[in-house]
């Protein structure tokens, strides 16, 4: 039986169509696999870079977000159905205005949108994010249709930037204050020398009584002490920074050292009209760096005068479990709980009042001296009630030297 040409053509067309469909199917599945692979790579890149994607449909005002973005924002994907308000409610109120105007401006000027802002994924948790995106427009009318982009977590970078910024500001402030601190006693010394010279030239007899000379010498000594202390602090800071902070350990009685320091300090305390009381003390023999511990005690005493509102200063020395505890207590302005850690960092100062100015190095140096003895320094303070600084030292430290 002969097959008609029509039937043959039909068979050929069917075979050809099937082959085309098969090839098309192959091509599609290759494309699908490629797309799947790119999606997986994108997911991996997004996860590695702690990034997410977002896409605002400007017609419906809904936002599709990747699961990474929802995770970053602390949103459960099951509770999220594109509501823009859910996202906006998590943006820091101070940043919301900036965010809206940046998006508007990017849409208007057909430019890239880029903004760093803060979000609250959960109550009390703040994150910094960087968002970048751009608008898609209808080709003829240039009507904005979608606004989409990526978002990533930059909290760690922001924290480092803030720390660096604070350190730079503290250093700038340090130079200003150090200049001021050096200039004040130098100007006073200069003035006093001029007055002495004038008295001498004019043979002014009253200026040279033993009492006047003694009072003058005391003042000059105080100005010189202030300058020396400042220079010592600056030099110590440099040796700590460069890890060249050498200690000389020797065996001595801490009780003797405390009494010697208080004796040295008597004149300064009298000049400031402050009473210093050694409440209790014990004979404790140990191995420490005598000069450095004197420095710590003097720093604490100076601070107790500066910030003590002329209240009496109590000093205590006691033994406890192989350690020795040395404390200096005032009843002055006190330190806020939030500042009680940072005051031990370099250049950190809390008070801004002119008459209590320091350069923010005393406690930093003291902490490093105590650490080099394998000890610790603690503060207990209440605003308006005063502060107590306690140095805890092992009696025979295995030193860090
Ligand atoms: P400074 O030279 O500025 O006194 P310190 O490192 O000794 O530097 O102290 C750092 C800061 O800690 C001070 O600026 C001050 O704000 C605070 N401070 C230190 N001691 C006391 C204290 N006894 N009472 C209140 N504040 C204190």
CSV table of C-alpha atoms and ligand atoms in Angstrom, one decimal:
chain,number,residue,atom,x,y,z
A,1,UNK,CA,0.0,0.0,0.0
A,2,UNK,CA,1.3,3.4,-1.0
A,3,UNK,CA,1.5,6.1,1.6
A,4,UNK,CA,0.1,9.3,0.4
A,5,UNK,CA,2.5,12.3,0.2
A,6,UNK,CA,0.2,14.2,2.5
A,7,UNK,CA,0.6,11.6,5.2
A,8,UNK,CA,4.4,11.6,4.7
A,9,UNK,CA,4.4,15.4,5.0
A,10,UNK,CA,2.3,15.2,8.2
A,11,UNK,CA,4.7,12.6,9.7
A,12,UNK,CA,7.7,14.7,8.8
A,13,UNK,CA,6.2,17.9,10.2
A,14,UNK,CA,5.3,16.0,13.4
A,15,UNK,CA,8.8,14.5,13.8
A,16,UNK,CA,10.3,17.9,13.1
A,17,UNK,CA,8.0,19.6,15.6
A,18,UNK,CA,8.8,16.9,18.2
A,19,UNK,CA,12.5,17.3,17.5
A,20,UNK,CA,12.2,21.1,17.8
A,21,UNK,CA,10.2,20.8,21.0
A,22,UNK,CA,12.8,18.4,22.4
A,23,UNK,CA,15.7,20.7,21.5
A,24,UNK,CA,13.7,23.6,22.9
A,25,UNK,CA,13.1,21.7,26.1
A,26,UNK,CA,16.8,20.9,26.3
A,27,UNK,CA,17.8,24.5,25.8
A,28,UNK,CA,15.2,25.6,28.4
A,29,UNK,CA,16.4,23.1,31.0
A,30,UNK,CA,20.1,24.2,30.3
A,31,UNK,CA,19.0,27.8,30.8
A,32,UNK,CA,17.0,26.8,33.9
A,33,UNK,CA,20.1,25.0,35.3
A,34,UNK,CA,22.3,28.0,34.6
A,35,UNK,CA,19.7,30.3,36.2
A,36,UNK,CA,19.5,28.0,39.2
A,37,UNK,CA,23.3,27.9,39.5
A,38,UNK,CA,23.5,31.8,39.3
A,39,UNK,CA,20.8,32.0,41.9
A,40,UNK,CA,22.7,29.7,44.2
A,41,UNK,CA,25.9,31.7,43.6
A,42,UNK,CA,24.0,34.9,44.3
A,43,UNK,CA,22.6,33.4,47.5
A,44,UNK,CA,26.1,32.3,48.5
A,45,UNK,CA,27.5,35.8,47.7
A,46,UNK,CA,24.6,37.4,49.6
A,47,UNK,CA,25.1,35.2,52.6
A,48,UNK,CA,28.9,35.6,52.6
A,49,UNK,CA,28.7,39.3,52.4
A,50,UNK,CA,25.8,39.4,54.9
A,51,UNK,CA,23.7,41.1,52.1
A,52,UNK,CA,20.1,41.0,51.1
A,53,UNK,CA,18.1,42.2,48.2
A,54,UNK,CA,14.9,44.3,48.0
A,55,UNK,CA,12.6,45.4,45.3
A,56,UNK,CA,9.9,48.0,45.7
A,57,UNK,CA,7.0,47.8,43.3
A,58,UNK,CA,6.2,51.5,43.0
A,59,UNK,CA,2.7,50.8,41.6
A,60,UNK,CA,1.5,48.7,44.5
A,61,UNK,CA,3.9,50.2,47.1
A,62,UNK,CA,4.9,46.7,48.2
A,63,UNK,CA,8.4,45.5,48.8
A,64,UNK,CA,9.7,42.0,48.0
A,65,UNK,CA,12.7,41.1,50.2
A,66,UNK,CA,15.2,38.2,50.0
A,67,UNK,CA,15.3,36.0,53.0
A,68,UNK,CA,18.7,37.4,53.9
A,69,UNK,CA,17.3,40.9,54.1
A,70,UNK,CA,14.4,39.7,56.3
A,71,UNK,CA,16.9,37.9,58.5
A,72,UNK,CA,19.0,41.1,58.8
A,73,UNK,CA,15.9,43.1,59.8
A,74,UNK,CA,14.8,40.5,62.3
A,75,UNK,CA,11.5,39.8,60.4
A,76,UNK,CA,9.9,36.4,60.3
A,77,UNK,CA,9.3,35.6,56.6
A,78,UNK,CA,5.9,34.1,57.5
A,79,UNK,CA,4.8,37.4,58.9
A,80,UNK,CA,5.9,39.4,56.0
A,81,UNK,CA,3.7,39.9,52.9
A,82,UNK,CA,5.4,42.9,51.3
A,83,UNK,CA,4.2,45.6,53.7
A,84,UNK,CA,6.5,48.6,53.4
A,85,UNK,CA,5.4,49.8,56.9
A,86,UNK,CA,6.9,46.8,58.6
A,87,UNK,CA,10.3,47.7,57.2
A,88,UNK,CA,9.9,51.5,57.9
A,89,UNK,CA,9.0,50.9,61.5
A,90,UNK,CA,12.4,49.3,62.1
A,91,UNK,CA,14.4,52.3,60.7
A,92,UNK,CA,15.9,54.6,63.3
A,93,UNK,CA,13.5,57.6,63.4
A,94,UNK,CA,16.4,60.1,62.8
A,95,UNK,CA,17.3,58.3,59.6
A,96,UNK,CA,13.8,57.8,58.1
A,97,UNK,CA,13.7,61.3,56.6
A,98,UNK,CA,17.1,60.9,55.0
A,99,UNK,CA,16.1,57.6,53.6
A,100,UNK,CA,12.9,58.9,52.0
A,101,UNK,CA,14.5,62.0,50.5
A,102,UNK,CA,17.4,59.9,49.1
A,103,UNK,CA,15.0,57.5,47.4
A,104,UNK,CA,12.9,60.4,46.0
A,105,UNK,CA,16.0,62.2,44.7
A,106,UNK,CA,17.3,59.0,43.1
A,107,UNK,CA,14.0,58.4,41.3
A,108,UNK,CA,13.8,62.0,40.2
A,109,UNK,CA,17.3,62.3,38.9
A,110,UNK,CA,17.7,58.7,37.7
A,111,UNK,CA,20.7,58.4,39.8
A,112,UNK,CA,22.1,55.6,42.0
A,113,UNK,CA,20.7,55.5,45.5
A,114,UNK,CA,23.2,54.9,48.3
A,115,UNK,CA,22.6,55.3,52.0
A,116,UNK,CA,23.9,54.2,55.4
A,117,UNK,CA,21.3,54.1,58.1
A,118,UNK,CA,20.4,52.5,61.4
A,119,UNK,CA,17.8,49.8,61.9
A,120,UNK,CA,16.4,48.1,65.0
A,121,UNK,CA,16.0,44.3,64.2
A,122,UNK,CA,14.7,43.7,67.8
A,123,UNK,CA,14.1,46.0,70.7
A,124,UNK,CA,17.5,47.2,72.1
A,125,UNK,CA,19.5,45.9,69.1
A,126,UNK,CA,20.8,48.4,66.7
A,127,UNK,CA,22.5,47.6,63.3
A,128,UNK,CA,24.0,49.8,60.7
A,129,UNK,CA,23.2,48.9,57.1
A,130,UNK,CA,24.3,50.1,53.7
A,131,UNK,CA,21.7,50.2,51.0
A,132,UNK,CA,22.3,50.7,47.3
A,133,UNK,CA,19.8,50.7,44.5
A,134,UNK,CA,18.3,52.3,41.5
A,135,UNK,CA,15.0,52.8,39.8
A,136,UNK,CA,13.6,51.1,36.7
A,137,UNK,CA,11.4,53.2,34.4
A,138,UNK,CA,9.0,52.4,31.6
A,139,UNK,CA,11.0,52.9,28.4
A,140,UNK,CA,8.7,55.4,26.7
A,141,UNK,CA,7.0,57.4,29.4
A,142,UNK,CA,10.0,57.2,31.9
A,143,UNK,CA,7.4,56.4,34.5
A,144,UNK,CA,9.1,54.9,37.5
A,145,UNK,CA,8.0,51.3,38.0
A,146,UNK,CA,10.3,49.5,40.4
A,147,UNK,CA,13.1,50.5,42.8
A,148,UNK,CA,15.4,47.8,43.7
A,149,UNK,CA,18.8,47.1,45.2
A,150,UNK,CA,20.9,45.4,47.8
A,151,UNK,CA,21.4,45.9,51.5
A,152,UNK,CA,24.3,44.8,53.7
A,153,UNK,CA,25.3,44.8,57.3
A,154,UNK,CA,28.0,47.4,58.0
A,155,UNK,CA,27.7,47.4,61.8
A,156,UNK,CA,31.3,46.2,62.5
A,157,UNK,CA,32.8,48.8,60.2
A,158,UNK,CA,30.7,51.6,61.7
A,159,UNK,CA,31.8,50.6,65.2
A,160,UNK,CA,35.4,50.7,64.2
A,161,UNK,CA,34.9,54.1,62.4
A,162,UNK,CA,33.2,55.5,65.5
A,163,UNK,CA,36.1,54.2,67.8
A,164,UNK,CA,38.6,55.7,65.4
A,165,UNK,CA,36.8,59.0,65.3
A,166,UNK,CA,36.6,59.1,69.1
A,167,UNK,CA,40.3,58.3,69.4
A,168,UNK,CA,41.2,61.1,66.9
A,169,UNK,CA,39.0,63.6,68.7
A,170,UNK,CA,40.5,62.6,72.1
A,171,UNK,CA,44.0,63.0,70.7
A,172,UNK,CA,43.2,66.5,69.3
A,173,UNK,CA,41.6,67.4,72.6
A,174,UNK,CA,44.7,66.1,74.3
A,175,UNK,CA,47.1,68.4,72.4
A,176,UNK,CA,44.8,71.4,73.2
A,177,UNK,CA,44.6,70.6,76.9
A,178,UNK,CA,48.3,69.7,77.2
A,179,UNK,CA,49.2,73.1,75.6
A,180,UNK,CA,46.8,74.8,78.0
A,181,UNK,CA,48.1,72.8,81.0
A,182,UNK,CA,51.7,73.7,80.2
A,183,UNK,CA,51.0,77.3,79.5
A,184,UNK,CA,49.1,78.1,82.7
A,185,UNK,CA,51.9,77.2,85.2
A,186,UNK,CA,54.5,78.7,82.9
A,187,UNK,CA,52.6,82.0,82.7
A,188,UNK,CA,52.2,82.0,86.5
A,189,UNK,CA,56.0,81.4,87.0
A,190,UNK,CA,56.8,84.1,84.5
A,191,UNK,CA,54.6,86.6,86.3
A,192,UNK,CA,56.0,85.7,89.6
A,193,UNK,CA,59.6,86.2,88.4
A,194,UNK,CA,58.6,89.6,86.9
A,195,UNK,CA,57.1,90.7,90.3
A,196,UNK,CA,60.2,89.5,92.1
A,197,UNK,CA,62.4,91.4,89.7
A,198,UNK,CA,60.3,94.6,90.1
A,199,UNK,CA,60.5,94.3,93.9
A,200,UNK,CA,64.2,93.8,93.7
A,201,UNK,CA,64.8,96.8,91.4
A,202,UNK,CA,62.6,99.0,93.5
A,203,UNK,CA,64.2,97.8,96.7
A,204,UNK,CA,60.8,97.0,98.1
A,205,UNK,CA,61.7,95.6,101.6
A,206,UNK,CA,58.3,94.0,102.5
A,207,UNK,CA,58.7,91.6,99.6
A,208,UNK,CA,61.7,89.8,101.1
A,209,UNK,CA,60.6,88.8,104.5
A,210,UNK,CA,61.3,85.0,105.2
A,211,UNK,CA,57.5,84.3,105.2
A,212,UNK,CA,57.0,86.0,101.8
A,213,UNK,CA,60.0,84.2,100.3
A,214,UNK,CA,58.8,80.8,101.7
A,215,UNK,CA,55.3,81.4,100.3
A,216,UNK,CA,56.8,82.4,96.9
A,217,UNK,CA,59.0,79.3,96.8
A,218,UNK,CA,56.0,77.1,97.6
A,219,UNK,CA,53.9,78.5,94.8
A,220,UNK,CA,56.8,78.2,92.3
A,221,UNK,CA,57.4,74.6,93.5
A,222,UNK,CA,53.7,73.9,92.8
A,223,UNK,CA,53.8,75.3,89.3
A,224,UNK,CA,57.0,73.3,88.6
A,225,UNK,CA,55.4,70.1,90.0
A,226,UNK,CA,52.4,70.6,87.6
A,227,UNK,CA,54.7,71.0,84.6
A,228,UNK,CA,56.9,68.0,85.7
A,229,UNK,CA,53.8,65.8,86.2
A,230,UNK,CA,52.4,66.7,82.8
A,231,UNK,CA,55.7,65.9,81.0
A,232,UNK,CA,56.1,62.6,83.0
A,233,UNK,CA,52.6,61.6,81.9
A,234,UNK,CA,53.3,62.4,78.2
A,235,UNK,CA,56.6,60.4,78.4
A,236,UNK,CA,54.9,57.5,80.1
A,237,UNK,CA,52.1,57.4,77.6
A,238,UNK,CA,54.7,57.1,74.8
A,239,UNK,CA,56.6,54.3,76.5
A,240,UNK,CA,53.3,52.4,77.2
A,241,UNK,CA,52.3,52.8,73.5
A,242,UNK,CA,55.6,51.6,72.3
A,243,UNK,CA,55.6,48.8,74.9
A,244,UNK,CA,58.9,50.1,76.4
A,245,UNK,CA,57.4,50.4,79.9
A,246,UNK,CA,60.2,49.0,82.1
A,247,UNK,CA,59.7,48.2,85.8
A,248,UNK,CA,62.2,47.7,88.5
A,249,UNK,CA,61.1,45.2,91.1
A,250,UNK,CA,62.5,45.3,94.6
A,251,UNK,CA,61.4,44.0,98.1
A,252,UNK,CA,60.0,46.7,100.3
A,253,UNK,CA,57.3,47.5,102.9
A,254,UNK,CA,54.3,49.1,101.2
A,255,UNK,CA,53.2,50.6,104.5
A,256,UNK,CA,56.4,52.7,104.5
A,257,UNK,CA,55.9,53.7,100.9
A,258,UNK,CA,52.3,54.9,101.6
A,259,UNK,CA,53.4,57.0,104.6
A,260,UNK,CA,56.3,58.5,102.5
A,261,UNK,CA,53.9,59.5,99.7
A,262,UNK,CA,51.4,61.0,102.1
A,263,UNK,CA,54.2,63.0,103.7
A,264,UNK,CA,55.3,64.3,100.2
A,265,UNK,CA,51.7,65.0,99.4
A,266,UNK,CA,51.1,67.0,102.6
A,267,UNK,CA,52.0,70.4,101.1
A,268,UNK,CA,49.8,69.9,98.0
A,269,UNK,CA,46.9,68.9,100.2
A,270,UNK,CA,47.4,71.8,102.5
A,271,UNK,CA,47.6,74.2,99.6
A,272,UNK,CA,44.2,72.8,98.4
A,273,UNK,CA,42.8,72.9,102.0
A,274,UNK,CA,42.1,69.2,101.8
A,275,UNK,CA,42.6,66.7,104.7
A,276,UNK,CA,44.2,63.4,103.9
A,277,UNK,CA,43.6,60.6,106.5
A,278,UNK,CA,45.3,57.3,106.6
A,279,UNK,CA,42.4,55.3,108.0
A,280,UNK,CA,44.1,51.9,108.3
A,281,UNK,CA,47.4,50.4,107.3
A,282,UNK,CA,49.2,47.2,107.7
A,283,UNK,CA,52.9,46.3,107.4
A,284,UNK,CA,53.1,44.4,104.1
A,285,UNK,CA,56.4,43.3,102.6
A,286,UNK,CA,56.3,42.4,99.0
A,287,UNK,CA,58.1,42.7,95.6
A,288,UNK,CA,56.9,45.6,93.5
A,289,UNK,CA,58.2,48.6,91.6
A,290,UNK,CA,58.3,51.3,94.3
A,291,UNK,CA,58.7,54.3,92.1
A,292,UNK,CA,55.7,53.2,89.9
A,293,UNK,CA,53.4,52.4,92.8
A,294,UNK,CA,54.2,55.9,94.3
A,295,UNK,CA,53.1,57.3,90.9
A,296,UNK,CA,49.8,55.4,91.1
A,297,UNK,CA,49.1,56.6,94.6
A,298,UNK,CA,50.0,60.2,93.8
A,299,UNK,CA,47.7,60.0,90.7
A,300,UNK,CA,44.8,58.8,92.8
A,301,UNK,CA,45.4,61.4,95.4
A,302,UNK,CA,45.7,64.2,92.9
A,303,UNK,CA,42.4,63.1,91.3
A,304,UNK,CA,40.8,62.9,94.7
A,305,UNK,CA,41.8,66.6,95.2
A,306,UNK,CA,40.7,67.6,91.7
A,307,UNK,CA,37.3,65.9,91.8
A,308,UNK,CA,36.8,65.7,95.5
A,309,UNK,CA,35.0,69.0,96.2
A,310,UNK,CA,37.5,69.7,99.0
A,311,UNK,CA,36.1,66.7,100.9
A,312,UNK,CA,38.6,64.7,103.2
A,313,UNK,CA,40.4,61.9,101.4
A,314,UNK,CA,40.7,58.5,103.1
A,315,UNK,CA,43.5,56.1,102.3
A,316,UNK,CA,43.4,52.4,103.4
A,317,UNK,CA,46.0,49.6,103.1
A,318,UNK,CA,45.1,46.0,103.9
A,319,UNK,CA,46.0,42.4,103.2
A,320,UNK,CA,43.6,39.9,101.7
A,321,UNK,CA,44.4,36.3,100.5
A,322,UNK,CA,47.9,36.8,99.1
A,323,UNK,CA,46.9,40.3,97.8
A,324,UNK,CA,47.3,43.8,99.1
A,325,UNK,CA,44.5,46.3,98.7
A,326,UNK,CA,45.3,50.0,98.5
A,327,UNK,CA,42.4,52.4,98.3
A,328,UNK,CA,41.8,56.1,98.0
A,329,UNK,CA,38.4,57.5,98.6
A,330,UNK,CA,36.9,60.9,98.2
A,331,UNK,CA,33.4,62.3,98.7
A,332,UNK,CA,33.4,64.5,95.6
A,333,UNK,CA,31.5,64.7,92.3
A,334,UNK,CA,31.5,60.9,91.6
A,335,UNK,CA,31.6,59.2,88.2
A,336,UNK,CA,28.6,58.1,86.1
A,337,UNK,CA,28.4,54.3,85.7
A,338,UNK,CA,28.7,54.6,81.9
A,339,UNK,CA,32.0,56.4,82.3
A,340,UNK,CA,33.6,54.1,84.9
A,341,UNK,CA,35.3,51.9,82.4
A,342,UNK,CA,36.4,54.5,79.8
A,343,UNK,CA,38.2,56.8,82.3
A,344,UNK,CA,41.0,54.1,82.4
A,345,UNK,CA,41.5,54.6,78.6
A,346,UNK,CA,44.1,56.9,77.2
A,347,UNK,CA,43.1,60.6,76.9
A,348,UNK,CA,39.6,59.9,78.4
A,349,UNK,CA,38.2,62.7,80.5
A,350,UNK,CA,34.7,63.2,81.8
A,351,UNK,CA,34.7,66.5,83.5
A,352,UNK,CA,34.9,69.6,81.3
A,353,UNK,CA,35.1,72.2,84.0
A,354,UNK,CA,38.1,74.4,83.6
A,355,UNK,CA,39.3,74.3,87.2
A,356,UNK,CA,39.4,70.5,87.2
A,357,UNK,CA,41.1,70.1,83.9
A,358,UNK,CA,43.5,67.2,83.4
A,359,UNK,CA,44.8,65.5,80.3
A,360,UNK,CA,43.2,62.1,80.8
A,361,UNK,CA,46.4,60.1,81.2
A,362,UNK,CA,46.8,59.5,84.9
A,363,UNK,CA,44.4,56.6,85.2
A,364,UNK,CA,45.5,55.1,81.9
A,365,UNK,CA,49.1,55.1,83.2
A,366,UNK,CA,48.1,53.8,86.7
A,367,UNK,CA,46.1,50.9,85.1
A,368,UNK,CA,49.1,49.9,83.1
A,369,UNK,CA,51.4,50.0,86.1
A,370,UNK,CA,49.0,47.9,88.1
A,371,UNK,CA,48.6,45.4,85.2
A,372,UNK,CA,52.4,45.1,85.0
A,373,UNK,CA,52.2,43.9,88.6
A,374,UNK,CA,49.5,41.3,87.5
A,375,UNK,CA,47.1,43.3,89.6
A,376,UNK,CA,43.9,45.2,88.9
A,377,UNK,CA,42.4,48.6,89.6
A,378,UNK,CA,38.7,49.1,90.4
A,379,UNK,CA,36.5,52.0,90.9
A,380,UNK,CA,33.3,52.2,93.0
A,381,UNK,CA,31.5,55.5,92.6
A,382,UNK,CA,28.2,57.2,92.9
A,383,UNK,CA,27.3,60.6,91.4
A,384,UNK,CA,27.4,63.3,94.0
A,385,UNK,CA,28.6,61.0,96.7
A,386,UNK,CA,32.2,60.4,95.7
A,387,UNK,CA,34.6,57.7,94.4
A,388,UNK,CA,36.8,55.0,95.8
A,389,UNK,CA,39.6,53.7,93.7
A,390,UNK,CA,41.1,50.3,94.8
A,391,UNK,CA,44.4,48.9,93.6
A,392,UNK,CA,44.7,45.1,94.2
A,393,UNK,CA,48.2,43.8,93.9
A,394,UNK,CA,49.6,40.2,94.4
A,395,UNK,CA,52.1,40.4,97.2
A,396,UNK,CA,54.7,38.6,95.0
A,397,UNK,CA,53.5,39.1,91.5
A,398,UNK,CA,54.8,37.0,88.6
A,399,UNK,CA,55.3,40.0,86.5
A,400,UNK,CA,54.5,40.6,82.9
A,401,UNK,CA,58.1,41.9,82.3
B,1,LIG,P1,42.9,63.6,84.3
B,1,LIG,O1,44.4,64.0,84.2
B,1,LIG,O2,42.0,64.1,83.3
B,1,LIG,O3,42.5,63.7,85.7
B,1,LIG,P2,42.8,60.7,84.7
B,1,LIG,O4,43.1,59.6,83.8
B,1,LIG,O5,43.5,60.7,86.0
B,1,LIG,O6,43.0,62.1,83.9
B,1,LIG,O7,41.3,60.7,85.0
B,1,LIG,C1,40.4,60.5,83.9
B,1,LIG,C2,39.0,61.1,84.2
B,1,LIG,O8,38.4,60.4,85.2
B,1,LIG,C3,39.1,62.5,84.7
B,1,LIG,O9,39.1,63.5,83.7
B,1,LIG,C4,37.8,62.6,85.5
B,1,LIG,O10,36.8,63.0,84.7
B,1,LIG,C5,37.6,61.2,86.0
B,1,LIG,N1,38.0,61.0,87.4
B,1,LIG,C6,39.2,60.5,87.8
B,1,LIG,N2,39.3,60.4,89.2
B,1,LIG,C7,38.1,60.9,89.6
B,1,LIG,C8,37.5,61.1,90.9
B,1,LIG,N3,38.2,60.8,92.1
B,1,LIG,N4,36.3,61.6,91.0
B,1,LIG,C9,35.6,61.9,89.9
B,1,LIG,N5,36.1,61.7,88.6
B,1,LIG,C10,37.3,61.2,88.5
